[in-house]
mmCIF file of C-alpha atoms and ligand atoms in Angstrom:
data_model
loop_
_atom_site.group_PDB
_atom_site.id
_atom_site.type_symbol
_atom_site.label_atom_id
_atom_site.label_comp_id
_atom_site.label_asym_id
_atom_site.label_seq_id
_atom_site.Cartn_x
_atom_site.Cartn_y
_atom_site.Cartn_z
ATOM 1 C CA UNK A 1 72.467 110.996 208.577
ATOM 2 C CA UNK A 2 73.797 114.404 208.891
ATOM 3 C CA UNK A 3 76.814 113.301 210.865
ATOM 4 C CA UNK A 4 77.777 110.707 208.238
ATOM 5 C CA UNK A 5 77.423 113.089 205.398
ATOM 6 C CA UNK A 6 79.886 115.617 207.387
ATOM 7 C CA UNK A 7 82.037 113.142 207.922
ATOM 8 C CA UNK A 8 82.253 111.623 204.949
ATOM 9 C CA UNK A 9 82.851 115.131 203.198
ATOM 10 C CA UNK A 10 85.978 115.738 205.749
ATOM 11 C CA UNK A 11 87.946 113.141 205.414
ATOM 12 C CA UNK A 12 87.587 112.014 201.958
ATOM 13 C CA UNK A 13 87.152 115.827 200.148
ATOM 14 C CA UNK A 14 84.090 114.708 198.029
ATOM 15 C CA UNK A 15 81.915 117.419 198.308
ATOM 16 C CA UNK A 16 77.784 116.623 197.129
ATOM 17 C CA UNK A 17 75.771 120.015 196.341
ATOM 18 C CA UNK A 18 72.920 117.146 196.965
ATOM 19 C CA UNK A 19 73.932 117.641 200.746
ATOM 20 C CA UNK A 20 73.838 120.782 202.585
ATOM 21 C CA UNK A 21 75.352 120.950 206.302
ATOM 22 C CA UNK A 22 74.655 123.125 209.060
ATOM 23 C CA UNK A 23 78.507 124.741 210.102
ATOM 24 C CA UNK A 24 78.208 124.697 214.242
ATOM 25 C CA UNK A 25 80.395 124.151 217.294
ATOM 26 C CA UNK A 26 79.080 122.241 220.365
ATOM 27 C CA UNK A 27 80.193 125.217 222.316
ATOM 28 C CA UNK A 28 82.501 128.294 222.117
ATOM 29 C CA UNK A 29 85.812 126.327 223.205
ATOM 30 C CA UNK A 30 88.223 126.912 220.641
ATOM 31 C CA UNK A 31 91.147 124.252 220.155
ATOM 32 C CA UNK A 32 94.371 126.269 218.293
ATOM 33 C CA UNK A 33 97.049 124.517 216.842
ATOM 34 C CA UNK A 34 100.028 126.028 215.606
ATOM 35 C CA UNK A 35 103.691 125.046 214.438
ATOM 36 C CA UNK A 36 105.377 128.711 215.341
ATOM 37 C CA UNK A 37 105.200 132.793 215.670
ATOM 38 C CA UNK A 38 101.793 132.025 217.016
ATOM 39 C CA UNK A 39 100.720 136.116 215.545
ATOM 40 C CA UNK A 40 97.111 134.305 214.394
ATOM 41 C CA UNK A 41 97.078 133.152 218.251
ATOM 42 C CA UNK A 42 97.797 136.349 219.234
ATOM 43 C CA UNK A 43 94.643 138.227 217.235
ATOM 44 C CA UNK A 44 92.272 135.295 218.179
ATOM 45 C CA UNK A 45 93.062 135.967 222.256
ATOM 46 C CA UNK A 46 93.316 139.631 221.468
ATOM 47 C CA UNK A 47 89.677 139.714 219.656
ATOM 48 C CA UNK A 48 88.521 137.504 222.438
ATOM 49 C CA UNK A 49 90.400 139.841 224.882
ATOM 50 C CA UNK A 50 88.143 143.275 223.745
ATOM 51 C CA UNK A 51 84.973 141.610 223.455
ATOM 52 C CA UNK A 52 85.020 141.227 219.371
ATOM 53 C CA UNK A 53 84.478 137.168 219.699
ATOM 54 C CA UNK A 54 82.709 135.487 222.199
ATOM 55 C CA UNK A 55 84.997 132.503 222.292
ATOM 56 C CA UNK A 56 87.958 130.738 224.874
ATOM 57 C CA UNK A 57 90.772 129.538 223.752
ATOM 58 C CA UNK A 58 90.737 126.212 225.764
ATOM 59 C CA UNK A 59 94.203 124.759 224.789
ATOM 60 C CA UNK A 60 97.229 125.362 221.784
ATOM 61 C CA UNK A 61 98.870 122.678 220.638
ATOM 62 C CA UNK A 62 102.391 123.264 218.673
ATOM 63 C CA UNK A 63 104.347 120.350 216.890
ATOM 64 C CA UNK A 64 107.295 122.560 217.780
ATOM 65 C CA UNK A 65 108.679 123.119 221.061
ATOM 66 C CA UNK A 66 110.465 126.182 220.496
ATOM 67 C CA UNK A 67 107.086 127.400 218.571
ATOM 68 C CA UNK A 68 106.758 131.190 220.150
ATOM 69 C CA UNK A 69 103.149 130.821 219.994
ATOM 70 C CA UNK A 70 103.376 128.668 222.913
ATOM 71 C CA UNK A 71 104.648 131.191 224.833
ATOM 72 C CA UNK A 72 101.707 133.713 223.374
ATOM 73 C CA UNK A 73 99.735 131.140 225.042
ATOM 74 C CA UNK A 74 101.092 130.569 228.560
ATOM 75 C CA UNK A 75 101.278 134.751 228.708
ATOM 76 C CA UNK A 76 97.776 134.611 228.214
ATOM 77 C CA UNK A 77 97.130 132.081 230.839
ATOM 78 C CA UNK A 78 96.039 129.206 228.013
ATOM 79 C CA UNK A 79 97.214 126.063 228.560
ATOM 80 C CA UNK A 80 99.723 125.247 225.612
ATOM 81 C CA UNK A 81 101.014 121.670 225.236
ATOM 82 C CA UNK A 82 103.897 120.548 222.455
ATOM 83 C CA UNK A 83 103.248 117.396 220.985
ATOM 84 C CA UNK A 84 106.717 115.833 219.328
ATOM 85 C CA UNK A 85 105.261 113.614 216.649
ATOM 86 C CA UNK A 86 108.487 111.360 216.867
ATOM 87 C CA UNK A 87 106.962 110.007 219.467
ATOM 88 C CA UNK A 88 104.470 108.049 217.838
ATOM 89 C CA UNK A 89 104.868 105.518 215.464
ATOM 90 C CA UNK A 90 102.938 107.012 212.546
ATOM 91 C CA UNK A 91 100.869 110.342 211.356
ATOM 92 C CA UNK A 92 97.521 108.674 212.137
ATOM 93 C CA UNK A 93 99.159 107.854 215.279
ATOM 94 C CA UNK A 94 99.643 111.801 216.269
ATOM 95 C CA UNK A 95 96.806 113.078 214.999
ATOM 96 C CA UNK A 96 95.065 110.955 217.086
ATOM 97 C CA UNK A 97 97.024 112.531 220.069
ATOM 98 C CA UNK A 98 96.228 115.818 219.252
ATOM 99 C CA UNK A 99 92.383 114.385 218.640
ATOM 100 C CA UNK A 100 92.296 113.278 222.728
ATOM 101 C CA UNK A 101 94.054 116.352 224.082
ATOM 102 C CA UNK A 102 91.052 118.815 222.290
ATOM 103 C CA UNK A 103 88.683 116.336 223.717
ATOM 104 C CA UNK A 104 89.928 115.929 227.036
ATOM 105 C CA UNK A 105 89.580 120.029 226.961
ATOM 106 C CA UNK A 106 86.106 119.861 225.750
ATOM 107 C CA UNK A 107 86.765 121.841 222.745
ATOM 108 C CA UNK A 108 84.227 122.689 220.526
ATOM 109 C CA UNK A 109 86.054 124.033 217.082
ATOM 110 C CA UNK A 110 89.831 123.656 215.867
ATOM 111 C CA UNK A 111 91.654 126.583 214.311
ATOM 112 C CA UNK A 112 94.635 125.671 212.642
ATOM 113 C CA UNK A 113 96.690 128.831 212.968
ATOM 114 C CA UNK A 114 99.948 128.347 210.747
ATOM 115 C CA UNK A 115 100.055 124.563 211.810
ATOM 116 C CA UNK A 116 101.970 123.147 209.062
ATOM 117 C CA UNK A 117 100.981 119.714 208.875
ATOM 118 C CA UNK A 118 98.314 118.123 206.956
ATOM 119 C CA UNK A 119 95.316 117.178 209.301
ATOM 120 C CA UNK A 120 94.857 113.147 208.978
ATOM 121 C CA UNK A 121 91.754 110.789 209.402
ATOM 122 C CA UNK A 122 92.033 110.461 213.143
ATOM 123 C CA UNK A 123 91.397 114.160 213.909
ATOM 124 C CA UNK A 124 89.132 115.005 211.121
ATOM 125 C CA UNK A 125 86.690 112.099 212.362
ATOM 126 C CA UNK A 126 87.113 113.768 215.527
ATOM 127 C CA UNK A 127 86.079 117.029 214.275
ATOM 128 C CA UNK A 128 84.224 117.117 211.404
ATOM 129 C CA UNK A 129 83.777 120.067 209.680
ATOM 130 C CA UNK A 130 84.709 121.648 212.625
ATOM 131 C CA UNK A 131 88.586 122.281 211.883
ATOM 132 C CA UNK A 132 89.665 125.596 209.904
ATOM 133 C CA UNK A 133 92.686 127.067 208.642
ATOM 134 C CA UNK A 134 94.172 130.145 207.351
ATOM 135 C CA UNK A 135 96.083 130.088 204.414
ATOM 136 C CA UNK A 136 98.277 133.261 203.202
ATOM 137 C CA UNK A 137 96.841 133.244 199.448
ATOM 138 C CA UNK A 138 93.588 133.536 197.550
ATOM 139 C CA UNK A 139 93.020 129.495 197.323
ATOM 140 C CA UNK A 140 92.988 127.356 195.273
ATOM 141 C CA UNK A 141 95.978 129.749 194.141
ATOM 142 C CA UNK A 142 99.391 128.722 195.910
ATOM 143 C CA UNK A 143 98.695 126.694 198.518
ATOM 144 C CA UNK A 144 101.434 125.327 200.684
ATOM 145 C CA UNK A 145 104.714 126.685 201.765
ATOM 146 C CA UNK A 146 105.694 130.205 200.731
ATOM 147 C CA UNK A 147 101.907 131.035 199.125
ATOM 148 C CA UNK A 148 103.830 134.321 199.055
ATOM 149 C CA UNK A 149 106.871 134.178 197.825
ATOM 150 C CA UNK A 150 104.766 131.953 195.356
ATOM 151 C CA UNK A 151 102.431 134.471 193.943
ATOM 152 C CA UNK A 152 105.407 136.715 193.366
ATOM 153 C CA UNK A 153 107.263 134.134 191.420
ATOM 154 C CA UNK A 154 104.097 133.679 189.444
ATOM 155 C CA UNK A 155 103.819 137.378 188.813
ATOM 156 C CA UNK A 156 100.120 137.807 190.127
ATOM 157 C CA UNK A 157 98.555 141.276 190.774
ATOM 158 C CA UNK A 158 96.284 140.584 193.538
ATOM 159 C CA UNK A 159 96.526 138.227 196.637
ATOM 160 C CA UNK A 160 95.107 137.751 200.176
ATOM 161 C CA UNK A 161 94.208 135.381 203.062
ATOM 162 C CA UNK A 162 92.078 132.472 202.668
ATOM 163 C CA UNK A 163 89.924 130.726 205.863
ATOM 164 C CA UNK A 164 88.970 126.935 204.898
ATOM 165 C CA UNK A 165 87.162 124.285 206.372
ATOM 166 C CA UNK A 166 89.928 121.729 206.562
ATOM 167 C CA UNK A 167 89.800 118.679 204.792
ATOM 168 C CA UNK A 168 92.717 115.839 204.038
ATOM 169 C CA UNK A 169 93.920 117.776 201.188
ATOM 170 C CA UNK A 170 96.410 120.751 201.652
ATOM 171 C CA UNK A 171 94.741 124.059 201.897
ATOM 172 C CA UNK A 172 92.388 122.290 200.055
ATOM 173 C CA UNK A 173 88.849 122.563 201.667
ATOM 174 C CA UNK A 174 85.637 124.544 201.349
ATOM 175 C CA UNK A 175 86.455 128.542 201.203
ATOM 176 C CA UNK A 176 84.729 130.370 204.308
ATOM 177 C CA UNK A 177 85.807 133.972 203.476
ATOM 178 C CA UNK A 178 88.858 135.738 202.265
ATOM 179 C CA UNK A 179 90.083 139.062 201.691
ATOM 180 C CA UNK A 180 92.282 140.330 198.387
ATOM 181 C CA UNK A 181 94.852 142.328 198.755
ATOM 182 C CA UNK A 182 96.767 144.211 196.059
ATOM 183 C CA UNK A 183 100.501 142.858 195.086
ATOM 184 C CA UNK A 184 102.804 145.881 193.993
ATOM 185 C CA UNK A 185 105.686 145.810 191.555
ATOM 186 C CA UNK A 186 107.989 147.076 194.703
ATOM 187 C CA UNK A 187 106.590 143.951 196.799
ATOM 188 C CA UNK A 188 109.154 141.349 198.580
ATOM 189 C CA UNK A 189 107.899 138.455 200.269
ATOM 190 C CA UNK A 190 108.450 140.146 203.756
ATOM 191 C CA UNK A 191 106.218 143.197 202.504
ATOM 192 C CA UNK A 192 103.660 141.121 200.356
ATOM 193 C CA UNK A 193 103.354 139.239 203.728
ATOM 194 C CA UNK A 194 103.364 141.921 206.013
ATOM 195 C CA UNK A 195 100.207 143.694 204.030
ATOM 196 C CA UNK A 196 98.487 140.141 204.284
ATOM 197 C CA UNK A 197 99.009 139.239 207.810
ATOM 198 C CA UNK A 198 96.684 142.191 208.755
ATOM 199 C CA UNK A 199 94.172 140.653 206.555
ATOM 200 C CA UNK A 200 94.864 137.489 208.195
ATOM 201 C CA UNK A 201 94.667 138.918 211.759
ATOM 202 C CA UNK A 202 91.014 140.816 211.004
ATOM 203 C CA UNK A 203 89.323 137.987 208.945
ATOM 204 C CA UNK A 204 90.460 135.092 211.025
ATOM 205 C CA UNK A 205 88.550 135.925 214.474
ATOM 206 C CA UNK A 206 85.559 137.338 212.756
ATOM 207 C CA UNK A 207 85.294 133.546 210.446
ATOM 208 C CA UNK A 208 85.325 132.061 213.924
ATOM 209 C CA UNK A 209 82.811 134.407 214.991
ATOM 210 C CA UNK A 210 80.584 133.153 212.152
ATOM 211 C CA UNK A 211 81.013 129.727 212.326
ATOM 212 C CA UNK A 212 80.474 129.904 216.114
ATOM 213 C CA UNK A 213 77.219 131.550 215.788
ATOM 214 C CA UNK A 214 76.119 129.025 213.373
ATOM 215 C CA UNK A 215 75.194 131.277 210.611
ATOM 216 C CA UNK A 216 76.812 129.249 207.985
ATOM 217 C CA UNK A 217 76.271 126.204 206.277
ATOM 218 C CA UNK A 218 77.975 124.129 203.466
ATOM 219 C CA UNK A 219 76.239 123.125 200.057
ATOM 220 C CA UNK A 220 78.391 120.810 197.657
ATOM 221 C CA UNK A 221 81.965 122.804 198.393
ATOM 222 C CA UNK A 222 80.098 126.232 198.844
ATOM 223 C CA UNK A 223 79.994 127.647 201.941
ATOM 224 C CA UNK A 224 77.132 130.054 202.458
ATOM 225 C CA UNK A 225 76.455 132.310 205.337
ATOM 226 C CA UNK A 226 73.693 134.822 206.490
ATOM 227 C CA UNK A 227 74.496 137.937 206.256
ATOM 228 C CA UNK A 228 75.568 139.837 210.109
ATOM 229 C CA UNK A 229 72.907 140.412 212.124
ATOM 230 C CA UNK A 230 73.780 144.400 211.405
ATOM 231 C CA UNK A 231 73.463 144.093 208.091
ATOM 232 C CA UNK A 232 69.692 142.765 207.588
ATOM 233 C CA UNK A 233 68.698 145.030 210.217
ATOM 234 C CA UNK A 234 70.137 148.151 207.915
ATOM 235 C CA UNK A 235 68.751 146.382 204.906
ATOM 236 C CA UNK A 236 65.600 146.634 206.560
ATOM 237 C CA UNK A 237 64.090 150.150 206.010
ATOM 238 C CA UNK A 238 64.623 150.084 202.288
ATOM 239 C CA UNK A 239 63.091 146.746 201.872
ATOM 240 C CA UNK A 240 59.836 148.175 203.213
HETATM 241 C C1 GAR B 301 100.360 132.618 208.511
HETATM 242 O O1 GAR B 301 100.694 133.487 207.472
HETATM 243 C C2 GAR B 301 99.394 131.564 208.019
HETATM 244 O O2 GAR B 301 98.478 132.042 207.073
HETATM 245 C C3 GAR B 301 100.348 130.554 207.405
HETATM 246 O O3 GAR B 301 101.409 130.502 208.315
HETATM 247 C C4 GAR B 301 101.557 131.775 208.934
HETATM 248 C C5 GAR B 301 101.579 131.554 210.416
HETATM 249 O O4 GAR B 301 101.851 132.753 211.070
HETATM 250 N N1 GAR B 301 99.715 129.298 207.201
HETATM 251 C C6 GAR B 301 99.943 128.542 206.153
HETATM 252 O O5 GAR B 301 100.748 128.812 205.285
HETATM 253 C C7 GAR B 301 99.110 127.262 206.094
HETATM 254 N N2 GAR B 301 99.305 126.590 204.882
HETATM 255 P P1 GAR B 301 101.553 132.898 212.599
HETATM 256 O O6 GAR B 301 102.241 131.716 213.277
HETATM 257 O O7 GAR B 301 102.206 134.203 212.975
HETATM 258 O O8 GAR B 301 100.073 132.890 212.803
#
């Protein structure tokens, strides 16, 4: 029942506060697919690296062969395979490709890590719920290309990075976490991005972190998790 409710909230983006899921991995395997720089890579094998997440990256997949991320990958020992998508005859077709690879590697969650397609049926069945992304804007605000150079154009204030569950839409699923950061009057899209990126780089392993640990759970499009371990335990005293 559970597993056709999740499923059925993936791929179709109908969302049922009547329903609330349990967010979990299988196991600590992470799957990351990317389409370039690969810097998201980079801070997910670096928190991994110093002990901050308790996670292995068990394969990248890039869409672009030249994506430097791949390289990120094979410095750091992960096996990183490029998956041209003219080779098969349609989206579904691909996604399905990419679907088999994470499987044959046993992976337990899918971070989409500036992977700039949209995620079809084939791989969302495969993972449900079980795919995020990070997005360079506070969503729903600007989603798709240039979310930066878009919030500048649109004159706003504040922006940020944005981890989703991934659903068909684009950039369009349940909001994990984010972080705000201010825009200036002096910003460009190279500095508006630069001051987001580090957002980017610290929230991104930590939502993995979460969602691994199973501490978070999705009601209607909510997603609602316990508060760290830390933090109840500080709470503690002044509750008493
Ligand atoms: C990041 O800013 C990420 O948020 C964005 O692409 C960039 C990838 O950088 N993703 C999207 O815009 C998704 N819609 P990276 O390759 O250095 O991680």
């Amino acid at each position: 029942m559970l597993a056709v409710s999740s499923l059925a909230t993936a791929t179709s983006g109908t969302y049922s506060s009547r329903v609330e899921i349990r967010l979990t991995a299988p196991n600590r395997r992470l799957g990351v697919l990317i389409s370039g720089r690969g810097s998201n890579l980079q801070a997910i094998l670096k928190a991994i690296q110093v002990g901050d997440l308790d996670a292995s990256v068990a394969l990248v997949v890039s869409n672009r062969e030249d994506a430097m991320g791949l390289v990120h990958a094979r410095t750091a020992g992960v096996k990183g395979e490029y998956l041209n998508s003219r080779d098969y005859a349609n989206r579904d077709d691909y996604d399905a490709a990419i679907a088999s690879l994470l499987r044959a590697r046993s992976v337990g969650l899918v971070c989409l890590a500036g992977f700039m397609r949209l995620v079809r049926r084939p791989l969302l069945e495969a993972f449900p719920n079980r795919i995020l992304n990070i997005h360079p804007s506070l969503l729903p605000a600007f989603p798709g290309l240039d979310a930066q150079g878009q919030a500048l154009e649109h004159g706003a204030k504040v922006s940020g990075a944005t981890v989703h569950l991934v659903d068909a839409g684009l950039d369009a699923g349940p909001i994990v976490a984010q972080s705000a950061v201010p825009v200036f009057d002096t910003d460009t899209v190279d500095t508006l991005s630069a001051r987001i990126l580090v957002e980017e780089h610290r929230l991104y392993p930590q939502v993995i972190g979460r969602l691994l640990d199973g501490t978070c759970r999705l009601q209607g499009r909510r997603v609602i998790c316990d508060p760290p371990a830390s933090a109840s335990a500080r709470r503690l005293p002044a509750d008493n």
